[in-house]
Amino acid sequence: MDAMEDAVLNLVILHYVRKKRIARMKRKAAANRPYRQRRSWWRFRNSMTSNQFKRYFRMSKECFELLCDKIIENEGEEVFKSEDYLNQRLHNGEQDSNIMRAHQETTGGFICGEIKLALTLRLLAGGSYLDLSLLFETVSSYAFTIFHDVLQNWILRKNLGNIKGIDYFSNDQAMSEVALQFARASNGTLNGIIGAIDGWIVKVRRPQVKDGIENPGSFFSRKGFYGINVQCIVDKKKRILWQSIQSRGAEHDSTAFKNSYFYKNCLLPNWRNLAEKGFYFIGDSAYALKAFLLTPYDNVLHGSAKDNFNYFHSSARIVVECAFGEIELRWGILWRPLQCSLKHNCNIIDACLRLHNFIVDFREKTCGRDNDMYIFDEECRRFLAGNPCESVQVNGGELDDRLDENGNKLVGGRPTNEETAATAYGKLLRDCLCGEIVTQQFVRPATNWWRDKNNLIRDL
């Protein structure tokens, strides 16, 4: 009995000694811990010139502050925790000031909302999380936690970026304004265009089984890399009106568009209403011709009436290519395959589109004075040097090839009566517009070229 009591006593003493030793080691580690002083956001902001700020965060200082105000309006000051808000709580003399002071003396204090947003924007612009953790005095492993939290809870909000989607389709006034923009740009040649549609394949790493993908090969695109097929409709000012980030890279643009909710539940059942109002979208020859989606003619002769129509059609549609180019050159994270999970990759793409819309809206409010395109000169040279242009052959828009999820052509099947009627009306509408171009005597501009002794081609 005495031996058992001695054994129990030894265990208690051993546990107590071990506990004291661990506590002593923690106190020693805390005493030797380097003191972290958070970088002041406003001091950091004021130390940068306007051009430097745009190069780092892809927007001007005024646009960044407006974005902070919008997030505060959506989430509240207590969630955003701006630097002014944290300083006010630190010096208000109330009980929470002691907590704030203790937190500041141990971990360096809270990370203010401006730094969280700046870190997220810099990661989207292509920055390294290791460099950003040193720059903003944060733990490197916590950088992507901040990144995904800001994307999910602050940027991916319905009223931020204002991607209207289906609401735009039901707003006649908004569609009329977009149609007027396209009509003015084409000198009245094409009336009724309410948006230009195209597909954009964003590079991603090979999806894994943990992402819930049974066939990762379906994400391998015709361009030679794994990707996500993003379908977008834009207006004349390159603002995203509708987007769909749910298609695999191997899907044809026409298939990706037809599988969207917008096509199946909004456009196809209501194409007659759009036809009565004279509205339609425009797309390249990768899409099937419909009453609500006009595509160019196939196999036309240069100088013919159909060739003239294709010229004005392409001149109006090119705005969607410009929008994709601006988004990809602005956000450097898209220059290489996205390395996150499939869900987070879709969130990153969605955030890039919404921030693009926010910048376009800000550019319109400032009447174009915030011209930030020049900051991409160096990025354009580096991007184009590593991504040579490729010529890709696509099917024409007259016939709608039915493809499976792997991009293989399906055998059999026929279009519905509604699709057949929409295609017939689309051909009639396109022929009417082509005839109107002939009546107004609009032709493709003639261009003369000559080659000088320095072998430089110049436009006369």
mmCIF file of N, CA and C in Angstrom, residues 196-199 222 231 252-255 257-258 281-290 293-300 306 309-311 313-315 317-318 320-321 391-403 430:
data_model
loop_
_atom_site.group_PDB
_atom_site.id
_atom_site.type_symbol
_atom_site.label_atom_id
_atom_site.label_comp_id
_atom_site.label_asym_id
_atom_site.label_seq_id
_atom_site.Cartn_x
_atom_site.Cartn_y
_atom_site.Cartn_z
ATOM 1 N N ALA A 196 -21.613 42.177 -76.070
ATOM 2 C CA ALA A 196 -20.750 41.294 -76.865
ATOM 3 C C ALA A 196 -20.305 40.136 -75.990
ATOM 4 N N ILE A 197 -20.418 38.919 -76.499
ATOM 5 C CA ILE A 197 -20.117 37.723 -75.721
ATOM 6 C C ILE A 197 -18.896 37.015 -76.296
ATOM 7 N N ASP A 198 -18.127 36.421 -75.422
ATOM 8 C CA ASP A 198 -16.992 35.602 -75.843
ATOM 9 C C ASP A 198 -16.566 34.728 -74.672
ATOM 10 N N GLY A 199 -15.754 33.735 -74.964
ATOM 11 C CA GLY A 199 -15.225 32.839 -73.946
ATOM 12 C C GLY A 199 -13.761 33.120 -73.689
ATOM 13 N N ARG A 222 -8.101 23.191 -75.737
ATOM 14 C CA ARG A 222 -7.488 23.072 -77.055
ATOM 15 C C ARG A 222 -6.240 23.924 -77.182
ATOM 16 N N GLN A 231 -17.377 32.443 -69.542
ATOM 17 C CA GLN A 231 -18.214 33.124 -70.520
ATOM 18 C C GLN A 231 -18.627 34.487 -69.961
ATOM 19 N N HIS A 252 -16.487 23.627 -75.726
ATOM 20 C CA HIS A 252 -16.563 24.651 -76.759
ATOM 21 C C HIS A 252 -17.336 25.847 -76.214
ATOM 22 N N ASP A 253 -17.025 27.029 -76.736
ATOM 23 C CA ASP A 253 -17.707 28.238 -76.254
ATOM 24 C C ASP A 253 -19.220 28.135 -76.425
ATOM 25 N N SER A 254 -19.658 27.585 -77.552
ATOM 26 C CA SER A 254 -21.090 27.450 -77.785
ATOM 27 C C SER A 254 -21.739 26.513 -76.774
ATOM 28 N N THR A 255 -21.060 25.406 -76.453
ATOM 29 C CA THR A 255 -21.597 24.463 -75.467
ATOM 30 C C THR A 255 -21.622 25.080 -74.080
ATOM 31 N N PHE A 257 -21.889 28.193 -73.299
ATOM 32 C CA PHE A 257 -22.954 29.197 -73.235
ATOM 33 C C PHE A 257 -24.325 28.532 -73.162
ATOM 34 N N LYS A 258 -24.521 27.458 -73.938
ATOM 35 C CA LYS A 258 -25.822 26.785 -73.943
ATOM 36 C C LYS A 258 -26.108 26.070 -72.625
ATOM 37 N N PHE A 281 -27.505 40.145 -78.913
ATOM 38 C CA PHE A 281 -26.094 40.105 -78.572
ATOM 39 C C PHE A 281 -25.297 39.773 -79.837
ATOM 40 N N ILE A 282 -23.990 39.997 -79.768
ATOM 41 C CA ILE A 282 -23.123 39.633 -80.881
ATOM 42 C C ILE A 282 -21.985 38.761 -80.340
ATOM 43 N N GLY A 283 -21.577 37.794 -81.154
ATOM 44 C CA GLY A 283 -20.496 36.895 -80.772
ATOM 45 C C GLY A 283 -19.732 36.453 -81.999
ATOM 46 N N ASP A 284 -18.614 35.793 -81.803
ATOM 47 C CA ASP A 284 -17.809 35.343 -82.931
ATOM 48 C C ASP A 284 -18.386 34.053 -83.494
ATOM 49 N N SER A 285 -17.679 33.483 -84.472
ATOM 50 C CA SER A 285 -18.198 32.320 -85.179
ATOM 51 C C SER A 285 -18.142 31.045 -84.363
ATOM 52 N N ALA A 286 -17.654 31.106 -83.120
ATOM 53 C CA ALA A 286 -17.674 29.920 -82.261
ATOM 54 C C ALA A 286 -19.071 29.629 -81.728
ATOM 55 N N TYR A 287 -19.973 30.595 -81.828
ATOM 56 C CA TYR A 287 -21.327 30.431 -81.304
ATOM 57 C C TYR A 287 -22.301 30.132 -82.428
ATOM 58 N N ALA A 288 -23.425 29.545 -82.052
ATOM 59 C CA ALA A 288 -24.477 29.249 -83.017
ATOM 60 C C ALA A 288 -25.340 30.486 -83.234
ATOM 61 N N LEU A 289 -25.716 30.706 -84.484
ATOM 62 C CA LEU A 289 -26.545 31.854 -84.836
ATOM 63 C C LEU A 289 -27.949 31.676 -84.271
ATOM 64 N N LYS A 290 -28.413 32.678 -83.540
ATOM 65 C CA LYS A 290 -29.763 32.690 -82.993
ATOM 66 C C LYS A 290 -30.353 34.087 -83.174
ATOM 67 N N LEU A 293 -28.549 36.207 -80.760
ATOM 68 C CA LEU A 293 -27.086 36.173 -80.841
ATOM 69 C C LEU A 293 -26.680 36.108 -82.304
ATOM 70 N N LEU A 294 -26.185 37.227 -82.808
ATOM 71 C CA LEU A 294 -25.782 37.306 -84.205
ATOM 72 C C LEU A 294 -24.294 37.010 -84.325
ATOM 73 N N THR A 295 -23.962 36.159 -85.278
ATOM 74 C CA THR A 295 -22.572 35.788 -85.553
ATOM 75 C C THR A 295 -22.212 36.240 -86.963
ATOM 76 N N PRO A 296 -20.941 36.311 -87.316
ATOM 77 C CA PRO A 296 -20.558 36.739 -88.668
ATOM 78 C C PRO A 296 -20.864 35.675 -89.710
ATOM 79 N N TYR A 297 -20.876 36.111 -90.975
ATOM 80 C CA TYR A 297 -21.034 35.175 -92.082
ATOM 81 C C TYR A 297 -19.775 34.336 -92.240
ATOM 82 N N ASP A 298 -19.964 33.135 -92.763
ATOM 83 C CA ASP A 298 -18.837 32.244 -93.023
ATOM 84 C C ASP A 298 -18.467 32.281 -94.503
ATOM 85 N N ASN A 299 -17.155 32.146 -94.769
ATOM 86 C CA ASN A 299 -16.656 31.974 -96.140
ATOM 87 C C ASN A 299 -17.151 33.070 -97.080
ATOM 88 N N VAL A 300 -16.883 34.315 -96.717
ATOM 89 C CA VAL A 300 -17.317 35.447 -97.536
ATOM 90 C C VAL A 300 -16.171 35.916 -98.422
ATOM 91 N N LYS A 306 -21.546 40.879 -97.474
ATOM 92 C CA LYS A 306 -21.381 40.084 -96.256
ATOM 93 C C LYS A 306 -20.045 40.377 -95.579
ATOM 94 N N PHE A 309 -20.495 43.523 -93.670
ATOM 95 C CA PHE A 309 -21.197 43.259 -92.416
ATOM 96 C C PHE A 309 -20.247 42.664 -91.381
ATOM 97 N N ASN A 310 -19.424 41.717 -91.804
ATOM 98 C CA ASN A 310 -18.473 41.099 -90.880
ATOM 99 C C ASN A 310 -17.504 42.119 -90.300
ATOM 100 N N TYR A 311 -17.130 43.113 -91.108
ATOM 101 C CA TYR A 311 -16.195 44.139 -90.614
ATOM 102 C C TYR A 311 -16.827 44.950 -89.489
ATOM 103 N N HIS A 313 -19.441 44.154 -87.708
ATOM 104 C CA HIS A 313 -19.744 43.228 -86.614
ATOM 105 C C HIS A 313 -18.499 42.994 -85.761
ATOM 106 N N SER A 314 -17.360 42.752 -86.391
ATOM 107 C CA SER A 314 -16.121 42.517 -85.662
ATOM 108 C C SER A 314 -15.654 43.776 -84.926
ATOM 109 N N SER A 315 -15.846 44.937 -85.544
ATOM 110 C CA SER A 315 -15.442 46.192 -84.900
ATOM 111 C C SER A 315 -16.218 46.431 -83.616
ATOM 112 N N ARG A 317 -17.676 43.848 -81.839
ATOM 113 C CA ARG A 317 -17.461 42.717 -80.937
ATOM 114 C C ARG A 317 -16.090 42.734 -80.285
ATOM 115 N N ILE A 318 -15.129 43.449 -80.870
ATOM 116 C CA ILE A 318 -13.756 43.401 -80.380
ATOM 117 C C ILE A 318 -13.636 43.928 -78.961
ATOM 118 N N VAL A 320 -15.069 42.951 -76.312
ATOM 119 C CA VAL A 320 -14.993 41.877 -75.313
ATOM 120 C C VAL A 320 -13.579 41.320 -75.247
ATOM 121 N N GLU A 321 -12.878 41.269 -76.389
ATOM 122 C CA GLU A 321 -11.480 40.850 -76.375
ATOM 123 C C GLU A 321 -10.622 41.860 -75.610
ATOM 124 N N SER A 391 -2.548 30.801 -83.565
ATOM 125 C CA SER A 391 -3.691 30.815 -84.473
ATOM 126 C C SER A 391 -4.512 29.561 -84.214
ATOM 127 N N VAL A 392 -5.763 29.750 -83.848
ATOM 128 C CA VAL A 392 -6.630 28.634 -83.493
ATOM 129 C C VAL A 392 -7.813 28.630 -84.435
ATOM 130 N N GLN A 393 -8.070 27.511 -85.087
ATOM 131 C CA GLN A 393 -9.181 27.382 -86.013
ATOM 132 C C GLN A 393 -10.428 26.975 -85.234
ATOM 133 N N VAL A 394 -11.535 27.667 -85.476
ATOM 134 C CA VAL A 394 -12.786 27.358 -84.808
ATOM 135 C C VAL A 394 -13.846 27.082 -85.854
ATOM 136 N N ASN A 395 -14.895 26.405 -85.439
ATOM 137 C CA ASN A 395 -16.001 26.121 -86.346
ATOM 138 C C ASN A 395 -16.817 27.372 -86.575
ATOM 139 N N GLY A 396 -17.504 27.408 -87.700
ATOM 140 C CA GLY A 396 -18.330 28.560 -88.008
ATOM 141 C C GLY A 396 -19.589 28.590 -87.182
ATOM 142 N N GLY A 397 -20.290 29.702 -87.242
ATOM 143 C CA GLY A 397 -21.480 29.877 -86.431
ATOM 144 C C GLY A 397 -22.752 29.424 -87.101
ATOM 145 N N GLU A 398 -22.689 28.986 -88.370
ATOM 146 C CA GLU A 398 -23.903 28.574 -89.049
ATOM 147 C C GLU A 398 -24.461 27.289 -88.464
ATOM 148 N N LEU A 399 -23.581 26.359 -88.139
ATOM 149 C CA LEU A 399 -23.993 25.063 -87.609
ATOM 150 C C LEU A 399 -23.584 24.966 -86.154
ATOM 151 N N ASP A 400 -24.405 24.342 -85.374
ATOM 152 C CA ASP A 400 -24.156 24.187 -83.938
ATOM 153 C C ASP A 400 -23.719 22.760 -83.674
ATOM 154 N N ASP A 401 -22.408 22.526 -83.562
ATOM 155 C CA ASP A 401 -21.902 21.193 -83.250
ATOM 156 C C ASP A 401 -22.167 20.873 -81.790
ATOM 157 N N ARG A 402 -22.778 19.729 -81.551
ATOM 158 C CA ARG A 402 -23.091 19.323 -80.186
ATOM 159 C C ARG A 402 -21.913 18.542 -79.632
ATOM 160 N N LEU A 403 -21.381 18.995 -78.488
ATOM 161 C CA LEU A 403 -20.186 18.399 -77.900
ATOM 162 C C LEU A 403 -20.507 17.875 -76.512
ATOM 163 N N ARG A 430 -29.994 38.999 -89.523
ATOM 164 C CA ARG A 430 -28.649 39.289 -90.009
ATOM 165 C C ARG A 430 -28.678 39.754 -91.466
#
